[in-house]
Every structure is written in C-alpha cells, then in structure tokens.
Amino acid sequence: MYDPTVARLTYRALLGRRRALILGALPLLLIVIAVIVRALVGADDQTTADVLGGLALATMVPLIGVIAGTGAIGPEIDDGSVVYLLSKPIKRPTIIYTKLIVAIAVTMVFSAVPTLIAGLILNGNGQQVAVAYTVAALVASIAYAALFLLLGTVSRHAVVFGLVYALVWEALFGSLVPGARTLSVQQWALAVAQKVSGGDLVTSDVSLPTATILLAAVTVLATWYAGQKLRALTLAGEE
C-alpha cells in the first residue's frame, strides 16, 4: 500500500522551491508572532490558547493542508503527467495511499511542529496548552490531507475550493454559526485537544466520541472515494 517511487516523486513536487517557500512562510509567521506576543504580554495561558487556536489551528493548519493535499496529485492531473504514473504497474489505491501518507507527513511537519514551538515560546506549555494544540494539529492534519487530496483528484479548481472551505467555512462560519461547528475539522481536533489539556482553556462544541468517529469517517471515505475517482480516470485514459 506504499510505493517508494511515488512517494519520492510526491515529496519532490510538494517540497519544490516554490511550494517550500509557501509552506515555510506560514510556520515562520506563527513563530515570529509568538515571539512578539511573549515579549509584549509575557507568559499568559489564555493568550497562548487564543493565538494557537485562532492563528495556528484555525488558519495555518488548514492552509498547509490545502497546499499539501491538493499539491500531492492535483498538478499531475492538470498537466496530464498522471498518465505516465498510471501507466506503471502500480495499483491505483496504492498511488492514493502513498500520496496521502506524504501529504499527511508534510502537513504534520509544517503545522504541528511550529505549533509546539510557538506554544513553548508563549507559555512554556503551561496547563498543557502547547501539547494540546500540537495534538490537535496532528489529528487535523490527517483529515485535512485526506479531504484536500480528494479535492485534488476530483476538481481542477481544488485549491480554490480548499481555500473556500478553510477560510470561509472553517474560519468564518465555524466561528459564527453554531450548527456549522459540528461539521468542522477544527472543532473535531479541538475535542481531542480538550481531552489532552484537561482544563477550560481548550474547548470544543463537539464531544470526543463524536469527533473521533467523524475524523475517522471523513479520512476513510475521502481516501476511498479518491481511489475510486483515480480508477475511473484510468479507465477513461485506457479507452
């Protein structure tokens, strides 16, 4: 279910100069803001939760997920080079699973690691806030990578749709409309973070059992459907 050659090509595509600059800019911005906030406010647990929740989890993680998830396969479909990959004796689900693993790994490295660093800078992990949001970033990375990989498989406008989901649904509707929060990867990840922190600084509108089920369901279904779409694309090419 994992092909090293596909993984190497996907890493090369995601970590090319242009995408690497974009992927690195967001974590760097978070760390710079953390340093400034710590210098101005000092070590404050509530401020740490606000920065990590509002900037890291709500903005940085989904944006990196969009870049990594859609970039893992979208450009190959757009420029037609996916035909070369599909012509190789590699099972179609293996291609999807491999690209998903790469997208998850890239999203985790560029989101969870800087989230932890920023949290340690802000309050030294007081009340487990830094670790809680790091775990949330790790969990969210899996679901975001699967969702945006699916978008990259089914649409030529995957980046646009991904940005709409990340910035409009997650950031805007997810914070203003109570019902929308139930269908938010951010809220599902926060439910896990709330369990880790064990305090009142990290809260979610979704219970932990519900969040766990939804995270698993979205990841599995998105991955499965992406595989089905890739198989259909193969059949169309063969015809």
CSV table of C-alpha atoms in Angstrom, one decimal:
chain,number,residue,atom,x,y,z
A,1,MET,CA,0.0,0.0,0.0
A,2,TYR,CA,3.1,2.3,-0.1
A,3,ASP,CA,5.3,2.8,-3.1
A,4,PRO,CA,8.7,4.5,-2.5
A,5,THR,CA,8.9,5.8,-6.1
A,6,VAL,CA,5.5,7.5,-5.9
A,7,ALA,CA,6.4,8.9,-2.5
A,8,ARG,CA,9.7,10.3,-3.8
A,9,LEU,CA,8.0,12.0,-6.7
A,10,THR,CA,5.3,13.4,-4.5
A,11,TYR,CA,7.8,14.8,-1.9
A,12,ARG,CA,9.8,16.4,-4.8
A,13,ALA,CA,6.6,18.0,-6.1
A,14,LEU,CA,5.5,19.3,-2.7
A,15,LEU,CA,8.9,20.4,-1.5
A,16,GLY,CA,10.0,22.2,-4.6
A,17,ARG,CA,11.3,25.7,-4.3
A,18,ARG,CA,8.0,27.5,-4.8
A,19,ARG,CA,5.8,25.3,-2.6
A,20,ALA,CA,8.5,25.0,0.1
A,21,LEU,CA,8.6,28.8,0.4
A,22,ILE,CA,4.9,29.0,0.9
A,23,LEU,CA,4.9,26.1,3.3
A,24,GLY,CA,7.7,27.6,5.3
A,25,ALA,CA,6.3,31.1,5.4
A,26,LEU,CA,3.2,30.3,7.5
A,27,PRO,CA,5.0,28.5,10.3
A,28,LEU,CA,7.7,31.2,10.4
A,29,LEU,CA,5.0,33.9,10.7
A,30,LEU,CA,3.4,32.0,13.6
A,31,ILE,CA,6.7,31.7,15.5
A,32,VAL,CA,7.5,35.4,14.9
A,33,ILE,CA,4.1,36.4,16.2
A,34,ALA,CA,4.6,34.1,19.2
A,35,VAL,CA,7.9,35.8,20.0
A,36,ILE,CA,6.3,39.3,19.7
A,37,VAL,CA,3.3,38.3,21.8
A,38,ARG,CA,5.5,36.8,24.5
A,39,ALA,CA,7.7,39.9,24.6
A,40,LEU,CA,4.7,42.2,24.9
A,41,VAL,CA,2.3,40.2,27.1
A,42,GLY,CA,4.6,37.7,28.9
A,43,ALA,CA,3.6,34.1,29.7
A,44,ASP,CA,-0.2,34.1,29.7
A,45,ASP,CA,-2.1,30.8,29.3
A,46,GLN,CA,-5.3,32.4,27.9
A,47,THR,CA,-3.3,34.4,25.3
A,48,THR,CA,-1.4,31.3,24.3
A,49,ALA,CA,-4.7,29.4,23.8
A,50,ASP,CA,-6.1,32.4,21.7
A,51,VAL,CA,-3.0,32.6,19.5
A,52,LEU,CA,-2.7,28.8,18.9
A,53,GLY,CA,-6.4,28.4,18.4
A,54,GLY,CA,-7.1,31.4,16.3
A,55,LEU,CA,-3.9,31.5,14.2
A,56,ALA,CA,-2.3,28.0,14.3
A,57,LEU,CA,-5.3,25.6,14.3
A,58,ALA,CA,-7.9,27.8,12.6
A,59,THR,CA,-5.7,29.3,9.9
A,60,MET,CA,-2.3,27.8,9.4
A,61,VAL,CA,-3.1,24.1,9.6
A,62,PRO,CA,-6.0,24.1,7.0
A,63,LEU,CA,-4.0,26.3,4.7
A,64,ILE,CA,-1.0,24.0,4.8
A,65,GLY,CA,-3.4,21.1,4.4
A,66,VAL,CA,-4.7,22.7,1.2
A,67,ILE,CA,-1.2,23.2,-0.2
A,68,ALA,CA,0.0,19.7,0.7
A,69,GLY,CA,-3.3,17.8,0.0
A,70,THR,CA,-4.1,19.3,-3.4
A,71,GLY,CA,-0.4,19.6,-4.4
A,72,ALA,CA,0.1,15.9,-3.9
A,73,ILE,CA,-1.9,15.0,-7.0
A,74,GLY,CA,-3.7,18.0,-8.5
A,75,PRO,CA,-0.8,19.3,-10.6
A,76,GLU,CA,-0.2,15.9,-12.1
A,77,ILE,CA,-3.8,15.7,-13.2
A,78,ASP,CA,-3.8,19.2,-14.5
A,79,ASP,CA,-0.7,18.8,-16.7
A,80,GLY,CA,-1.5,15.3,-17.8
A,81,SER,CA,1.6,13.8,-16.3
A,82,VAL,CA,-0.5,11.5,-14.1
A,83,VAL,CA,-1.0,9.3,-17.3
A,84,TYR,CA,2.7,8.4,-17.0
A,85,LEU,CA,2.2,7.3,-13.4
A,86,LEU,CA,-1.0,5.4,-14.1
A,87,SER,CA,0.8,3.5,-16.9
A,88,LYS,CA,3.1,1.9,-14.4
A,89,PRO,CA,2.2,-1.5,-12.8
A,90,ILE,CA,1.1,0.1,-9.6
A,91,LYS,CA,-2.3,-0.4,-8.0
A,92,ARG,CA,-4.4,2.7,-8.1
A,93,PRO,CA,-5.2,2.6,-4.3
A,94,THR,CA,-1.5,2.3,-3.7
A,95,ILE,CA,-1.0,5.6,-5.5
A,96,ILE,CA,-3.6,7.3,-3.4
A,97,TYR,CA,-2.5,5.8,-0.1
A,98,THR,CA,1.1,6.8,-0.8
A,99,LYS,CA,0.2,10.3,-1.8
A,100,LEU,CA,-2.0,10.6,1.3
A,101,ILE,CA,0.9,9.4,3.6
A,102,VAL,CA,3.2,12.0,2.0
A,103,ALA,CA,0.5,14.8,2.3
A,104,ILE,CA,-0.1,13.9,5.9
A,105,ALA,CA,3.6,13.9,6.8
A,106,VAL,CA,4.2,17.3,5.1
A,107,THR,CA,1.1,18.8,6.8
A,108,MET,CA,2.2,17.5,10.2
A,109,VAL,CA,5.8,18.7,9.9
A,110,PHE,CA,4.8,22.2,8.7
A,111,SER,CA,1.9,22.6,11.1
A,112,ALA,CA,2.3,20.6,14.3
A,113,VAL,CA,6.0,21.3,14.9
A,114,PRO,CA,5.7,25.1,14.6
A,115,THR,CA,2.6,24.9,16.8
A,116,LEU,CA,4.5,23.2,19.5
A,117,ILE,CA,7.4,25.7,19.2
A,118,ALA,CA,5.1,28.6,19.3
A,119,GLY,CA,3.3,27.2,22.3
A,120,LEU,CA,6.5,26.7,24.2
A,121,ILE,CA,7.6,30.2,23.4
A,122,LEU,CA,4.3,31.7,24.5
A,123,ASN,CA,3.9,30.0,27.9
A,124,GLY,CA,6.3,27.1,28.2
A,125,ASN,CA,3.4,24.6,27.8
A,126,GLY,CA,1.6,25.9,30.9
A,127,GLN,CA,-1.6,23.8,31.5
A,128,GLN,CA,-0.6,21.6,28.6
A,129,VAL,CA,-1.8,24.2,26.1
A,130,ALA,CA,1.1,23.8,23.7
A,131,VAL,CA,0.9,20.0,23.7
A,132,ALA,CA,-2.9,20.0,23.4
A,133,TYR,CA,-2.9,22.2,20.3
A,134,THR,CA,0.0,20.2,18.9
A,135,VAL,CA,-2.0,17.1,19.2
A,136,ALA,CA,-5.0,18.9,17.6
A,137,ALA,CA,-2.7,19.9,14.7
A,138,LEU,CA,-1.6,16.4,14.2
A,139,VAL,CA,-5.1,15.0,14.2
A,140,ALA,CA,-6.4,17.7,11.9
A,141,SER,CA,-3.5,17.2,9.5
A,142,ILE,CA,-4.8,13.7,8.8
A,143,ALA,CA,-8.4,14.7,8.0
A,144,TYR,CA,-7.3,17.8,6.0
A,145,ALA,CA,-4.8,15.9,3.9
A,146,ALA,CA,-7.5,13.3,3.0
A,147,LEU,CA,-10.1,15.9,2.2
A,148,PHE,CA,-7.9,18.1,0.1
A,149,LEU,CA,-6.3,15.1,-1.7
A,150,LEU,CA,-9.8,14.1,-2.7
A,151,LEU,CA,-10.4,17.7,-3.9
A,152,GLY,CA,-7.2,17.5,-6.0
A,153,THR,CA,-8.5,14.3,-7.5
A,154,VAL,CA,-12.0,15.4,-8.5
A,155,SER,CA,-11.6,19.0,-9.4
A,156,ARG,CA,-9.2,21.2,-11.4
A,157,HIS,CA,-10.1,24.1,-9.1
A,158,ALA,CA,-9.1,22.1,-5.9
A,159,VAL,CA,-7.0,25.0,-4.4
A,160,VAL,CA,-9.9,27.4,-4.8
A,161,PHE,CA,-12.4,25.1,-3.2
A,162,GLY,CA,-9.9,24.2,-0.5
A,163,LEU,CA,-9.3,27.8,0.4
A,164,VAL,CA,-13.1,28.4,0.5
A,165,TYR,CA,-13.5,25.6,2.9
A,166,ALA,CA,-10.5,26.6,5.0
A,167,LEU,CA,-11.1,30.3,5.2
A,168,VAL,CA,-14.9,30.7,4.7
A,169,TRP,CA,-16.4,27.5,6.3
A,170,GLU,CA,-13.8,26.8,9.0
A,171,ALA,CA,-12.7,30.3,9.9
A,172,LEU,CA,-15.9,32.3,9.3
A,173,PHE,CA,-19.0,30.1,9.5
A,174,GLY,CA,-17.3,27.8,12.0
A,175,SER,CA,-16.8,30.7,14.4
A,176,LEU,CA,-20.2,32.4,13.8
A,177,VAL,CA,-22.7,29.7,13.1
A,178,PRO,CA,-23.1,27.1,16.0
A,179,GLY,CA,-24.5,24.4,13.7
A,180,ALA,CA,-21.6,24.6,11.3
A,181,ARG,CA,-19.1,23.8,14.0
A,182,THR,CA,-20.3,20.2,14.2
A,183,LEU,CA,-19.1,19.8,10.6
A,184,SER,CA,-15.7,21.4,11.2
A,185,VAL,CA,-12.4,19.5,11.2
A,186,GLN,CA,-11.2,22.3,13.5
A,187,GLN,CA,-13.8,21.5,16.1
A,188,TRP,CA,-13.2,17.8,15.9
A,189,ALA,CA,-9.5,18.4,16.5
A,190,LEU,CA,-10.3,20.7,19.4
A,191,ALA,CA,-12.3,17.9,21.1
A,192,VAL,CA,-9.1,15.8,21.1
A,193,ALA,CA,-7.1,18.8,22.4
A,194,GLN,CA,-9.6,19.4,25.1
A,195,LYS,CA,-9.1,15.9,26.4
A,196,VAL,CA,-5.3,16.4,26.4
A,197,SER,CA,-5.4,19.7,28.2
A,198,GLY,CA,-7.9,18.6,30.8
A,199,GLY,CA,-8.8,22.3,31.5
A,200,ASP,CA,-11.1,25.1,30.4
A,201,LEU,CA,-8.7,26.8,28.1
A,202,VAL,CA,-9.3,24.5,25.2
A,203,THR,CA,-12.9,23.8,24.4
A,204,SER,CA,-14.9,22.3,21.6
A,205,ASP,CA,-18.6,22.2,20.6
A,206,VAL,CA,-18.3,18.5,19.6
A,207,SER,CA,-17.9,15.6,22.1
A,208,LEU,CA,-14.8,13.5,21.9
A,209,PRO,CA,-16.6,10.3,20.8
A,210,THR,CA,-18.4,12.1,18.0
A,211,ALA,CA,-15.3,13.9,16.9
A,212,THR,CA,-13.3,10.7,16.8
A,213,ILE,CA,-15.9,9.0,14.7
A,214,LEU,CA,-16.2,11.9,12.3
A,215,LEU,CA,-12.4,12.3,11.9
A,216,ALA,CA,-12.1,8.6,11.1
A,217,ALA,CA,-15.1,8.5,8.8
A,218,VAL,CA,-14.0,11.6,6.8
A,219,THR,CA,-10.5,10.3,6.4
A,220,VAL,CA,-11.5,6.8,5.3
A,221,LEU,CA,-14.3,7.9,3.0
A,222,ALA,CA,-12.3,10.7,1.4
A,223,THR,CA,-9.4,8.3,0.7
A,224,TRP,CA,-11.7,5.6,-0.6
A,225,TYR,CA,-13.5,8.0,-3.0
A,226,ALA,CA,-10.2,9.5,-4.2
A,227,GLY,CA,-9.1,5.9,-5.1
A,228,GLN,CA,-12.4,5.4,-7.0
A,229,LYS,CA,-12.0,8.6,-9.0
A,230,LEU,CA,-8.5,7.7,-9.9
A,231,ARG,CA,-9.6,4.3,-11.1
A,232,ALA,CA,-12.3,6.0,-13.2
A,233,LEU,CA,-9.7,8.3,-14.6
A,234,THR,CA,-7.5,5.3,-15.6
A,235,LEU,CA,-10.4,3.7,-17.4
A,236,ALA,CA,-11.1,6.9,-19.3
A,237,GLY,CA,-7.5,7.1,-20.4
A,238,GLU,CA,-7.4,3.5,-21.5
A,239,GLU,CA,-10.5,3.9,-23.6
